[in-house]
XYZ file of C-alpha atoms in Angstrom:
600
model
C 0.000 0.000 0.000
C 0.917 3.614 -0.783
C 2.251 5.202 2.399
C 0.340 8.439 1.756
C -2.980 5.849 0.903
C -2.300 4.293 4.835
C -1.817 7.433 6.365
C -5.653 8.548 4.931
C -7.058 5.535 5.147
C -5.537 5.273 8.892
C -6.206 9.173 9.998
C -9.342 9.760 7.680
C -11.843 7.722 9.367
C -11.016 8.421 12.849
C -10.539 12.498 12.187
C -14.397 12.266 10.492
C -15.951 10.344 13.622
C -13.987 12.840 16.227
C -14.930 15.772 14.064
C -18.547 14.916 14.241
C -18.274 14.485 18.154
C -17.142 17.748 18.418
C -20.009 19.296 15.892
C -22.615 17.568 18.489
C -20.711 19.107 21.088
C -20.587 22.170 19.962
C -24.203 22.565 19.108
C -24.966 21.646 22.551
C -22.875 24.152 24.522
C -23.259 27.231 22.769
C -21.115 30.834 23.583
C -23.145 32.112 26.705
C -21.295 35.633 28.186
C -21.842 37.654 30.843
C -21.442 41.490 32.444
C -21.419 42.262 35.792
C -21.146 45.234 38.031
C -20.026 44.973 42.049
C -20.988 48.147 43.708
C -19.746 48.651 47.727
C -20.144 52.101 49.456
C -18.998 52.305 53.122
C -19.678 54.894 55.475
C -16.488 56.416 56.977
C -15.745 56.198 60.603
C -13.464 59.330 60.158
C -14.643 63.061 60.938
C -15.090 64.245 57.362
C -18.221 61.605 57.417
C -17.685 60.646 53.688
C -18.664 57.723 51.550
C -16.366 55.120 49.877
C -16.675 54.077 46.716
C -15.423 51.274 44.656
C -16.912 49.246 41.428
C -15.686 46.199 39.987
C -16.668 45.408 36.265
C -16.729 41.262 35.236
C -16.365 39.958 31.925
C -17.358 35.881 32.215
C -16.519 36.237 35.206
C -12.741 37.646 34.651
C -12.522 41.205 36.160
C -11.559 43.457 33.475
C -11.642 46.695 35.830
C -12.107 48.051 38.944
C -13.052 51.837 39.598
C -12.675 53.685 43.237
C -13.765 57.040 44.738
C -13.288 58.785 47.797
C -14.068 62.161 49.493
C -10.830 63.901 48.361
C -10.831 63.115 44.624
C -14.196 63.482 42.882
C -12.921 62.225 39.805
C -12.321 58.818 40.711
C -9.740 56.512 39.196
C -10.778 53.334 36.754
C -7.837 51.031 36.593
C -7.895 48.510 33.697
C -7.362 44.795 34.360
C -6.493 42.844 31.359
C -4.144 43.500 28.420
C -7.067 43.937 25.499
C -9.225 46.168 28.197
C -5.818 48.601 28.316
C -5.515 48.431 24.417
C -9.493 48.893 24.325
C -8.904 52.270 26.692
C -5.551 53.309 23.933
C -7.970 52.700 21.139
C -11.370 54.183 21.781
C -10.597 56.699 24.194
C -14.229 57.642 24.103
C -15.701 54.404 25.165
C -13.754 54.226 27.930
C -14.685 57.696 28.811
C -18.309 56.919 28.743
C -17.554 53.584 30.489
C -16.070 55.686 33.275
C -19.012 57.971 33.046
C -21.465 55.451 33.951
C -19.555 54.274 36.870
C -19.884 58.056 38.352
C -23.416 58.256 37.247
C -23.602 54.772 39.169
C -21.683 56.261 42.592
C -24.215 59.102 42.197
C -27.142 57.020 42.264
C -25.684 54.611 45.407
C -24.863 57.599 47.605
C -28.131 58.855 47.445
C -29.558 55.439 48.042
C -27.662 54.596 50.751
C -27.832 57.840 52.386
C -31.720 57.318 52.063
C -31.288 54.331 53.607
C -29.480 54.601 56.145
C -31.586 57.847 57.052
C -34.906 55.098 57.005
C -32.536 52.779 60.025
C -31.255 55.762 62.065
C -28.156 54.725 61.346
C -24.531 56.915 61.595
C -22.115 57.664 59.287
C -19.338 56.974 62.156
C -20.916 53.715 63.081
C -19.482 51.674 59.979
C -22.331 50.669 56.984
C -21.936 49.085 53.892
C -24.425 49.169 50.710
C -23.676 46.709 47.948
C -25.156 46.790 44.505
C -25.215 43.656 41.942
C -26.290 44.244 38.554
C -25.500 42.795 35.218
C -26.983 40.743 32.403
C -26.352 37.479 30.388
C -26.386 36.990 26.401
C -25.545 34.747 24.154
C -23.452 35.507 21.140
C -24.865 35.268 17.515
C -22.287 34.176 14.470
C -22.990 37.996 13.280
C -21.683 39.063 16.493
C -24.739 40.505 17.758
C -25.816 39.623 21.409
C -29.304 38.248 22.273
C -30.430 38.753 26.060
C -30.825 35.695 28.370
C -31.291 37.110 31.752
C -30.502 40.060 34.025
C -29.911 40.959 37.522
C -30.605 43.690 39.804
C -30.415 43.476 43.472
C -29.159 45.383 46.457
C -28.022 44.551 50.201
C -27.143 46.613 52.912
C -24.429 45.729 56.195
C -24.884 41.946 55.014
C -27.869 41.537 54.441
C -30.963 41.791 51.348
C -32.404 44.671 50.732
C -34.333 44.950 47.544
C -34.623 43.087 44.161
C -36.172 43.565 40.673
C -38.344 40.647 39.713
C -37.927 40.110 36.004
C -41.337 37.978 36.097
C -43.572 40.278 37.838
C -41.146 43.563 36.834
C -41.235 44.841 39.882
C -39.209 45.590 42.722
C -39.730 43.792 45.739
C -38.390 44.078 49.250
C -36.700 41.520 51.518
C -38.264 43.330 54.753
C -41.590 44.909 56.233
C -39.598 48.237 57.243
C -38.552 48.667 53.090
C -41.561 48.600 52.103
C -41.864 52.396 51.594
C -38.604 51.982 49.208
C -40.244 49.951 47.401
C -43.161 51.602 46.944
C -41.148 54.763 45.869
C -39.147 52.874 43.475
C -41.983 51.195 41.375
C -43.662 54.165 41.123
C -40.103 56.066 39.783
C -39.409 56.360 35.792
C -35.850 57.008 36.018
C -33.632 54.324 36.920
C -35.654 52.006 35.170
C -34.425 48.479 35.163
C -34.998 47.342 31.453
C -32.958 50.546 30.295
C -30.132 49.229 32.417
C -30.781 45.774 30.942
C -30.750 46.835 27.708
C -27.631 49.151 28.551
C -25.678 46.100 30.131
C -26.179 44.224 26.764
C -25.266 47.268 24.581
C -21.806 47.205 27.053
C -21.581 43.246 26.923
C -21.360 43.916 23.098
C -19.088 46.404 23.191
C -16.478 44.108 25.392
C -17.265 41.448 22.977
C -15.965 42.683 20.276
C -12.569 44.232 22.103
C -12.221 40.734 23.789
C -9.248 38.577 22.066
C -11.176 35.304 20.714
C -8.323 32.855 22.241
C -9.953 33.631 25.715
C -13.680 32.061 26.065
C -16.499 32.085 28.191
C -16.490 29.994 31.491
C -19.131 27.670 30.909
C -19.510 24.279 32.264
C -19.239 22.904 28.542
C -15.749 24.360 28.178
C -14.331 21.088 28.810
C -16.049 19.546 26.955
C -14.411 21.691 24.129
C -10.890 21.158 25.507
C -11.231 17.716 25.628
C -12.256 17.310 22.303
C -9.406 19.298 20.574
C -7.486 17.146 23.167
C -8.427 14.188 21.226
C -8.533 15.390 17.902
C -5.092 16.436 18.529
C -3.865 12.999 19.999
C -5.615 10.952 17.123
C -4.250 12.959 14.490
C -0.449 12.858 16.044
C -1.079 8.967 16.412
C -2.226 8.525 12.944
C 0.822 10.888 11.417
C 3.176 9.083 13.652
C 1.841 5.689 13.095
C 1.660 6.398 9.521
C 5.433 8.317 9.355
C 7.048 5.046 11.341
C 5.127 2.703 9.061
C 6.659 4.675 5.709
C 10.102 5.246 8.007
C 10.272 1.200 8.315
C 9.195 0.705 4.861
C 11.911 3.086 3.866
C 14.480 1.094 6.116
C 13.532 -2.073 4.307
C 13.672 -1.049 1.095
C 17.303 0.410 2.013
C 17.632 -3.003 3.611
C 16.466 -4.809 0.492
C 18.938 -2.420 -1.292
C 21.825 -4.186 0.818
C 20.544 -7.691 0.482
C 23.847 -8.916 0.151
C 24.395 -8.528 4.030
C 21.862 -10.820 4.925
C 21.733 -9.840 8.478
C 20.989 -6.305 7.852
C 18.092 -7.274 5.639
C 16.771 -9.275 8.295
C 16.913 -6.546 11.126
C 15.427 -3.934 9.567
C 12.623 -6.347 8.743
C 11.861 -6.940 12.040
C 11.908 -3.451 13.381
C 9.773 -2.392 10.731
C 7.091 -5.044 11.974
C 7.768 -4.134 15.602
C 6.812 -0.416 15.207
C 3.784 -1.077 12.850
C 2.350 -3.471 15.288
C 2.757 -0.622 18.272
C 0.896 1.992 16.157
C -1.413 -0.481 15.102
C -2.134 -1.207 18.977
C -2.695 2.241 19.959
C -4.931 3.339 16.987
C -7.071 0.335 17.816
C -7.418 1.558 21.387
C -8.183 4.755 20.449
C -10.363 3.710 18.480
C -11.846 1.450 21.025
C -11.828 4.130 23.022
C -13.843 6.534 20.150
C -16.141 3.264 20.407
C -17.168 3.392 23.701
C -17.465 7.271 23.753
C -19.983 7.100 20.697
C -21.684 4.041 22.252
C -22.284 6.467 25.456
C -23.165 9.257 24.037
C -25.882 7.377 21.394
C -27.297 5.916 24.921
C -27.303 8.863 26.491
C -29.085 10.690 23.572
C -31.440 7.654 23.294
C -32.313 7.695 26.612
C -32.924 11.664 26.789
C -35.067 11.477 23.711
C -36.847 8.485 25.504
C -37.221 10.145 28.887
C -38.655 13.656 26.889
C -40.591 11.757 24.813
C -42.112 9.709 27.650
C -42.286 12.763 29.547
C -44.024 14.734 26.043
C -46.366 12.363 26.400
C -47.646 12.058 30.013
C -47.508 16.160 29.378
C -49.786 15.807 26.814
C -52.063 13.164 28.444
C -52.445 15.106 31.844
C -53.275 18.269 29.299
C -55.924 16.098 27.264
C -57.410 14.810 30.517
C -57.433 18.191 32.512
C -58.677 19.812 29.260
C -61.465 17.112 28.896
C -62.346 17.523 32.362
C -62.195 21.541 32.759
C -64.701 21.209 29.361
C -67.196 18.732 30.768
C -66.989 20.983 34.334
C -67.927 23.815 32.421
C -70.496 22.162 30.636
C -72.316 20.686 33.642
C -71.655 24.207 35.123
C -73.215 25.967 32.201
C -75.962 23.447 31.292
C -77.040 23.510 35.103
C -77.136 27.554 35.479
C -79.550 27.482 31.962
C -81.573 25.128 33.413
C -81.718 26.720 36.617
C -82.252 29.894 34.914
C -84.859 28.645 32.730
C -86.773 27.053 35.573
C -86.045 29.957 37.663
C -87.721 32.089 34.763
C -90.573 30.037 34.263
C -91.833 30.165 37.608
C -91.250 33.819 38.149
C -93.843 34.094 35.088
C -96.070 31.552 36.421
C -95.940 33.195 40.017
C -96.491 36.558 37.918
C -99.318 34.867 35.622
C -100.967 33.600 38.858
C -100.869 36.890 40.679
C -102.343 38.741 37.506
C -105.489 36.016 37.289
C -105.657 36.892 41.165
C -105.747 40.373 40.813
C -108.066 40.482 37.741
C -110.520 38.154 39.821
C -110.593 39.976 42.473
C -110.565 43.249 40.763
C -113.481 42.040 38.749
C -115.412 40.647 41.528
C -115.044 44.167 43.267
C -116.442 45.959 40.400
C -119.542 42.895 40.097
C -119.986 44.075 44.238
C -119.826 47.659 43.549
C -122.547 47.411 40.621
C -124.710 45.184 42.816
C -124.817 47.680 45.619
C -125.277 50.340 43.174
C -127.963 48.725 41.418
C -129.360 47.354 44.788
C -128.868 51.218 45.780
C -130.804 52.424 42.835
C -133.913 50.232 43.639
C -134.464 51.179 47.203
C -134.465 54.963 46.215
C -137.004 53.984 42.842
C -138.768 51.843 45.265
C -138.638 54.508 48.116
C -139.465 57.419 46.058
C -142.480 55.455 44.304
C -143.934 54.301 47.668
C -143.695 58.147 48.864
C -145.145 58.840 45.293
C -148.049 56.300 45.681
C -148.058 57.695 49.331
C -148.373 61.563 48.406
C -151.108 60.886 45.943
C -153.173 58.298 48.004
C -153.207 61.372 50.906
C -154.493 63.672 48.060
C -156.814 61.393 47.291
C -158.338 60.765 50.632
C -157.991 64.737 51.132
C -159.778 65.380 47.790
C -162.650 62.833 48.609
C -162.860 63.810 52.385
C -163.030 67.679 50.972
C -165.199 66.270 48.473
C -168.097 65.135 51.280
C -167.429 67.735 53.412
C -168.496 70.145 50.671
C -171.291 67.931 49.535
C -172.431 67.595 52.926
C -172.446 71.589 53.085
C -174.161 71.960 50.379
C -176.650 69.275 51.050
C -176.897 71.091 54.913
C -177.536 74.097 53.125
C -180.096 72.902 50.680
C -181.808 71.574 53.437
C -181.507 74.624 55.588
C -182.486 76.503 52.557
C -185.602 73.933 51.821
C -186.647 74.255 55.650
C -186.171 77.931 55.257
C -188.431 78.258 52.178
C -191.006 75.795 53.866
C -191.142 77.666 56.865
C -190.836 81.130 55.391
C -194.235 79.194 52.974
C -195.935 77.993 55.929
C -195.723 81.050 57.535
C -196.767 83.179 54.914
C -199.250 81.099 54.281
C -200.480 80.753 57.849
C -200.138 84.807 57.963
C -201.750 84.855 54.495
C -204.734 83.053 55.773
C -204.858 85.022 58.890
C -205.194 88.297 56.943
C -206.802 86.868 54.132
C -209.670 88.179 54.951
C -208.131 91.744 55.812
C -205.663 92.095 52.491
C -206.832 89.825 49.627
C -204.835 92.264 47.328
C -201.823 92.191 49.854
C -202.094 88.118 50.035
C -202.161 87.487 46.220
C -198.959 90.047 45.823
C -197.516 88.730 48.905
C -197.800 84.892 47.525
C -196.692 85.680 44.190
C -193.876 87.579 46.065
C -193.467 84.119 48.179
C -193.781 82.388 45.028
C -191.019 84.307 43.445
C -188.808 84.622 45.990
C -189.345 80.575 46.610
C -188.691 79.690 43.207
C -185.741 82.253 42.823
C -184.252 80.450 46.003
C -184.890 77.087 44.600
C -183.478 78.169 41.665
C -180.342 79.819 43.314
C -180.556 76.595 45.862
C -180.367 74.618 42.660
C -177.779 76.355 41.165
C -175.702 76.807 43.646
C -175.485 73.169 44.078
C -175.180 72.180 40.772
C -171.899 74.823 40.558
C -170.993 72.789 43.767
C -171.392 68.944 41.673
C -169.565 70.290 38.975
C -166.824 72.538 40.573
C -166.518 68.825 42.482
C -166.794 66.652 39.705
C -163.624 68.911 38.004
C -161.457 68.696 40.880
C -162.389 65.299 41.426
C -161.494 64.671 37.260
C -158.737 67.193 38.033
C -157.309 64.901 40.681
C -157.865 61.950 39.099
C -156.072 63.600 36.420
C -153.091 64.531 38.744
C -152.866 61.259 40.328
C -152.787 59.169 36.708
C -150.209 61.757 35.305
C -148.284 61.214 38.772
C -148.386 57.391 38.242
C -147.455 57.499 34.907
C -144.672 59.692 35.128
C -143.617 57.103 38.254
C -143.845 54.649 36.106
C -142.031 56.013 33.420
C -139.163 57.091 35.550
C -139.021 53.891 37.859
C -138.665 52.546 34.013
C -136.126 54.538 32.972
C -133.986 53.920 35.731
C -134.333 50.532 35.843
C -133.143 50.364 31.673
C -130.550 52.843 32.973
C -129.415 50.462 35.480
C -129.889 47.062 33.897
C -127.970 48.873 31.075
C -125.251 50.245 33.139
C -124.647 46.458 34.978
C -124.497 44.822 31.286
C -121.612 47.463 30.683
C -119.737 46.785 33.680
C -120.397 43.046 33.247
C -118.871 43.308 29.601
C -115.993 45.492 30.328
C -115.215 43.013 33.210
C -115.319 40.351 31.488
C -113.444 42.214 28.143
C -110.818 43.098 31.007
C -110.432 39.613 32.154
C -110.228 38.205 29.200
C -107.829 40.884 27.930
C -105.070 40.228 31.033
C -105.994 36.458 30.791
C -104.828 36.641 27.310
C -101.776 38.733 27.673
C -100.433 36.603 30.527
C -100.690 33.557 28.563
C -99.081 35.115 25.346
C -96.028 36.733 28.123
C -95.668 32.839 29.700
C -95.569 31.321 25.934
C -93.387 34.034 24.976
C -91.321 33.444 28.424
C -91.457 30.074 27.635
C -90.480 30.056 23.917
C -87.373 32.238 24.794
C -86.403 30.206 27.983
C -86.591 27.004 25.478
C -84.859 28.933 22.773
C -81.973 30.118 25.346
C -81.708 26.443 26.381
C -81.351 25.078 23.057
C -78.863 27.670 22.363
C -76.632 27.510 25.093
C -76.634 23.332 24.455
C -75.260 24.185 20.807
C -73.144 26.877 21.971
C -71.690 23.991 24.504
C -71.904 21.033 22.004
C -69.607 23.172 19.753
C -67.331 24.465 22.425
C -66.874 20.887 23.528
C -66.562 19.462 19.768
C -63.933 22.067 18.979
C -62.368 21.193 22.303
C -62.098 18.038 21.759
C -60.668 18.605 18.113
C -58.055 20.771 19.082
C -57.116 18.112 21.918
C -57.291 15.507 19.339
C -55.095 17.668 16.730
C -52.130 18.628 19.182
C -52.215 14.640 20.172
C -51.604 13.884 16.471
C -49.162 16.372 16.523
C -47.705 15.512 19.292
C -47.876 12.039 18.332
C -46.318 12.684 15.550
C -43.801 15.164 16.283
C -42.424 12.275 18.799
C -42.662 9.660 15.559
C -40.785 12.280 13.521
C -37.906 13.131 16.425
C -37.671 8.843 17.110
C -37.412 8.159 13.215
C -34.403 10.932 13.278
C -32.844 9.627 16.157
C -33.084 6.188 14.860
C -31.376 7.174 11.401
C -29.142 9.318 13.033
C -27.912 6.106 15.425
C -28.064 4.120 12.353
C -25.696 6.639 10.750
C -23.423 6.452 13.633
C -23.382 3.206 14.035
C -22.397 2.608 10.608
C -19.609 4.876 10.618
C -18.168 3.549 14.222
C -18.165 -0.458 12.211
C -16.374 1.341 9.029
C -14.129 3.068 11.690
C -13.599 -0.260 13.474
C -13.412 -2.351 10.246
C -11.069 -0.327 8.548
C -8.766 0.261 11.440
C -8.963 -3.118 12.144
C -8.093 -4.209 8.032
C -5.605 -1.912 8.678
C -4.034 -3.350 11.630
């Protein structure tokens, strides 16, 4: 074989296989950095009663600076730490100046703090404080070199102890004790200072460091090694395979040299056998590295398997707990919502029947009052028709009997008279006569004038006798006709009233009656169409909340069904890759073995 052929068929296989370790690797660690700022102000114990001041800046965790202040020089002093910071101040003298800027800006901000604070304990300056102040942020690097946040921090302690934090969840501060409670009151209601400007300023700063920062020196991450180690054995397979493969050509070399002095014999035969000595040596030790690749691969493909298991597994019960607490949050509601409709509905339907009942109640009895009133009315009516017709009947039976009584009293006068009058004339005859025949003889003349005189005067009394009672009949024959008159005009006019009023009233109870009854029949019909209506709509709201929760639940239950298919299938898809991807490995770790051990 060609020595150049062994050395790639030696190094190739086993440079591909550690290659695509560290590829895995890589993709798995990932360049995490971070910034951090270390604040401390202490309160002197000295007379001048002034603050102390000192910052330290941390680059992954490497100081890269440290700044101090005191009372005596307000411009403070920021000392670089590292090689590429001192360069970075040489090169951009303005960054640094700002950098420096924001650590005075910084002191500002603590002194006031921390005199606040120790104002809020009653604490002196003399007696010794200490305020600390921890902020900085976390990003990851992008290939373009830009930096995407991760996290942050922001908290404070004073003499020891915590004193107040930003909660990046909530975004808000929050206080370790009762008596800061004011603080932090004060400081979430504050819009300077605000803690995602100094986020976003830490990550602008982060960036800026970044790109000063030599690329030899990374990131302490607990991956590093991981790195190390796998340049580590990149390194040591490579130098095995170029040394195995340079002592293989050295020792073919030798024994061609040693085939060029065949004639020695012995020399031929040496060189030989060193040439087979050193072969078989870095034969050994590239099978045991590659062994050795073996049983890495074989415990990293477990490992992987068994991750992808466990998060598939775990995927899974995820997924079932979600389906089952989704299933039974949706048949909760439903019950919930089906029973409040039906309440409702129930709860409706008797309020309307209560109200239904109450209106038949109320018509009833308001229609039974009006019946009553019209009854006493009517009944009302009749004892005054039948009071003023009995004083009616009354008045004209007194007239009557006054009439008739007057009647025979006047006839009875006149009748006395007549008969006065009659005795008169008969004596007034007999005596004439009785003195006409006593002086009959004396007057004959006289007697003769004197009777005809009687005579005349008789007859004219008769006559005036007669008269006078025949005025008398008639004058009581016309106020008899008169009255009789008066007392059938009376009771026909009694009549024709007590008539009237009776129509009237008979007339008046058939309206009540029918505007009762229209009434009754008016509400009873309105409070049926209200309950039907009531009715209708409490069916109608029934029906549509069901559908409304049929379709809630049957899109529920679709979208429960579509992420388990998803799900389901997203864990098919990730097994099937995992499975090829093993495959792949596994195929390359027996081509590995096979051809180191054809090799060998």
């Amino acid at each position: 074989m060609h020595p150049a052929a062994a050395k790639l068929t030696m190094a190739g296989p086993a440079l591909v296989l550690v290659l695509f370790l560290k590829f895995l690797l890589s993709g798995v660690s990932g360049d995490t950095h971070s910034l951090r700022y270390l604040y401390t102000v202490q309160s002197k114990s000295s007379p001048d009663r002034g603050y102390e001041f000192s910052a330290v800046t941390l680059l992954d965790d490497d100081q890269i600076d440290s700044y101090s202040s005191n009372s005596t020089d307000t411009d403070g002093t920021r000392t670089p730490k590292q090689d590429w910071v001192r360069k970075m101040k040489e090169m951009k003298g303005n960054k640094w100046i700002q950098g420096t800027d924001k650590l005075k800006s910084d002191e500002d901000w603590l002194n006031q703090v921390f005199g606040k604070q120790m104002e809020a304990y009653r604490h002196s300056e003399s007696e010794g404080h200490t305020l600390q102040w921890r902020i900085g942020c976390e990003g990851r690097e992008r290939s373009d070199g830009s930096v995407s946040g991760l996290n942050a921090i922001n908290e404070y302690g004073y003499d020891g102890e915590d004193f107040i934090s930003y909660d990046w969840s909530s975004m808000k501060w929050t206080a370790s004790g009762s008596q800061d409670q004011e603080v932090e009151n004060d400081w979430n209601s504050r819009q300077d200072k605000n803690p995602d400007q100094q986020r976003d300023e830490c990550e602008a700063w982060l960036k800026t460091y970044l790109q000063y920062k030599p690329p030899d020196i990374k990131p302490r991450e607990y991956l590093k090694p991981c790195h190390n180690q796998t340049n580590n054995l990149i390194q040591i397979i490579i130098t095995i395979s170029s040394s195995g493969s340079s002592s293989g050509g050295g020792g073919v070399g030798s024994s061609t040299s040693g085939d060029g002095g065949v004639g020695n014999g012995s020399g031929s035969t040496s060189t030989s056998g060193g040439v087979g000595s050193r072969r078989g040596s870095s034969g050994g030790v590239v099978v045991v590295v590659v062994v050795l690749v073996l049983v890495v691969m074989v415990v990293v493909v477990v490992v992987v398997l068994v991750v992808v298991v466990v998060l598939a597994v775990v995927v899974v019960v995820v997924v079932a707990v979600v389906v089952v607490v989704v299933v039974v949050v949706v048949v909760a509601v439903v019950v919930v919502v089906v029973v409040v409709v039906v309440v409702a509905a129930v709860v409706v339907v008797l309020v309307v029947v209560v109200m239904v009942v109450v209106v038949l109640v109320v018509a009833v009895v308001v229609a039974v009052v009006v019946v009553l009133v019209v009854v006493v009315v009517v009944a009302v009516l009749v004892v005054v028709v039948v009071v003023v017709v009995v004083v009616l009947v009354v008045v004209v039976v007194v007239v009557v009997v006054v009439l008739v009584v007057v009647v025979v009293v006047v006839v009875v006068v006149l009748v006395v008279v007549v008969v006065v009058v009659v005795v008169v004339v008969v004596v007034v005859v007999v005596v004439v006569v009785v003195v006409v025949v006593v002086v009959v003889l004396v007057v004959v003349v006289v007697v003769v004038v004197v009777l005809v005189v009687v005579v005349v005067v008789v007859v004219v009394v008769v006559v005036l006798v007669v008269v006078v009672v025949v005025v008398v009949v008639v004058l009581v024959v016309v106020v008899v006709v008169a009255v009789l008159v008066v007392v059938v005009v009376v009771v026909v006019v009694v009549l024709v009233v007590v008539v009237v009023v009776v129509v009237v009233v008979v007339v008046l109870v058939v309206v009540v009656v029918v505007v009762v009854v229209v009434l009754v029949v008016v509400v009873v019909v309105a409070v049926v169409v209200v309950l039907v209506v009531v009715v209708v709509v409490a069916v109608v709201v029934v029906v549509v909340v069901v559908v409304v929760v049929v379709v809630v639940v049957v899109v529920v239950v679709v979208v429960v069904v579509v992420v388990v298919v998803v799900v389901v299938v997203l864990v098919v898809v990730v097994m099937a890759v995992l499975v090829m991807v093993v495959v792949v490995l596994v195929l390359v770790v027996v081509w590995v073995v096979v051809v180191a051990v054809v090799v060998v």
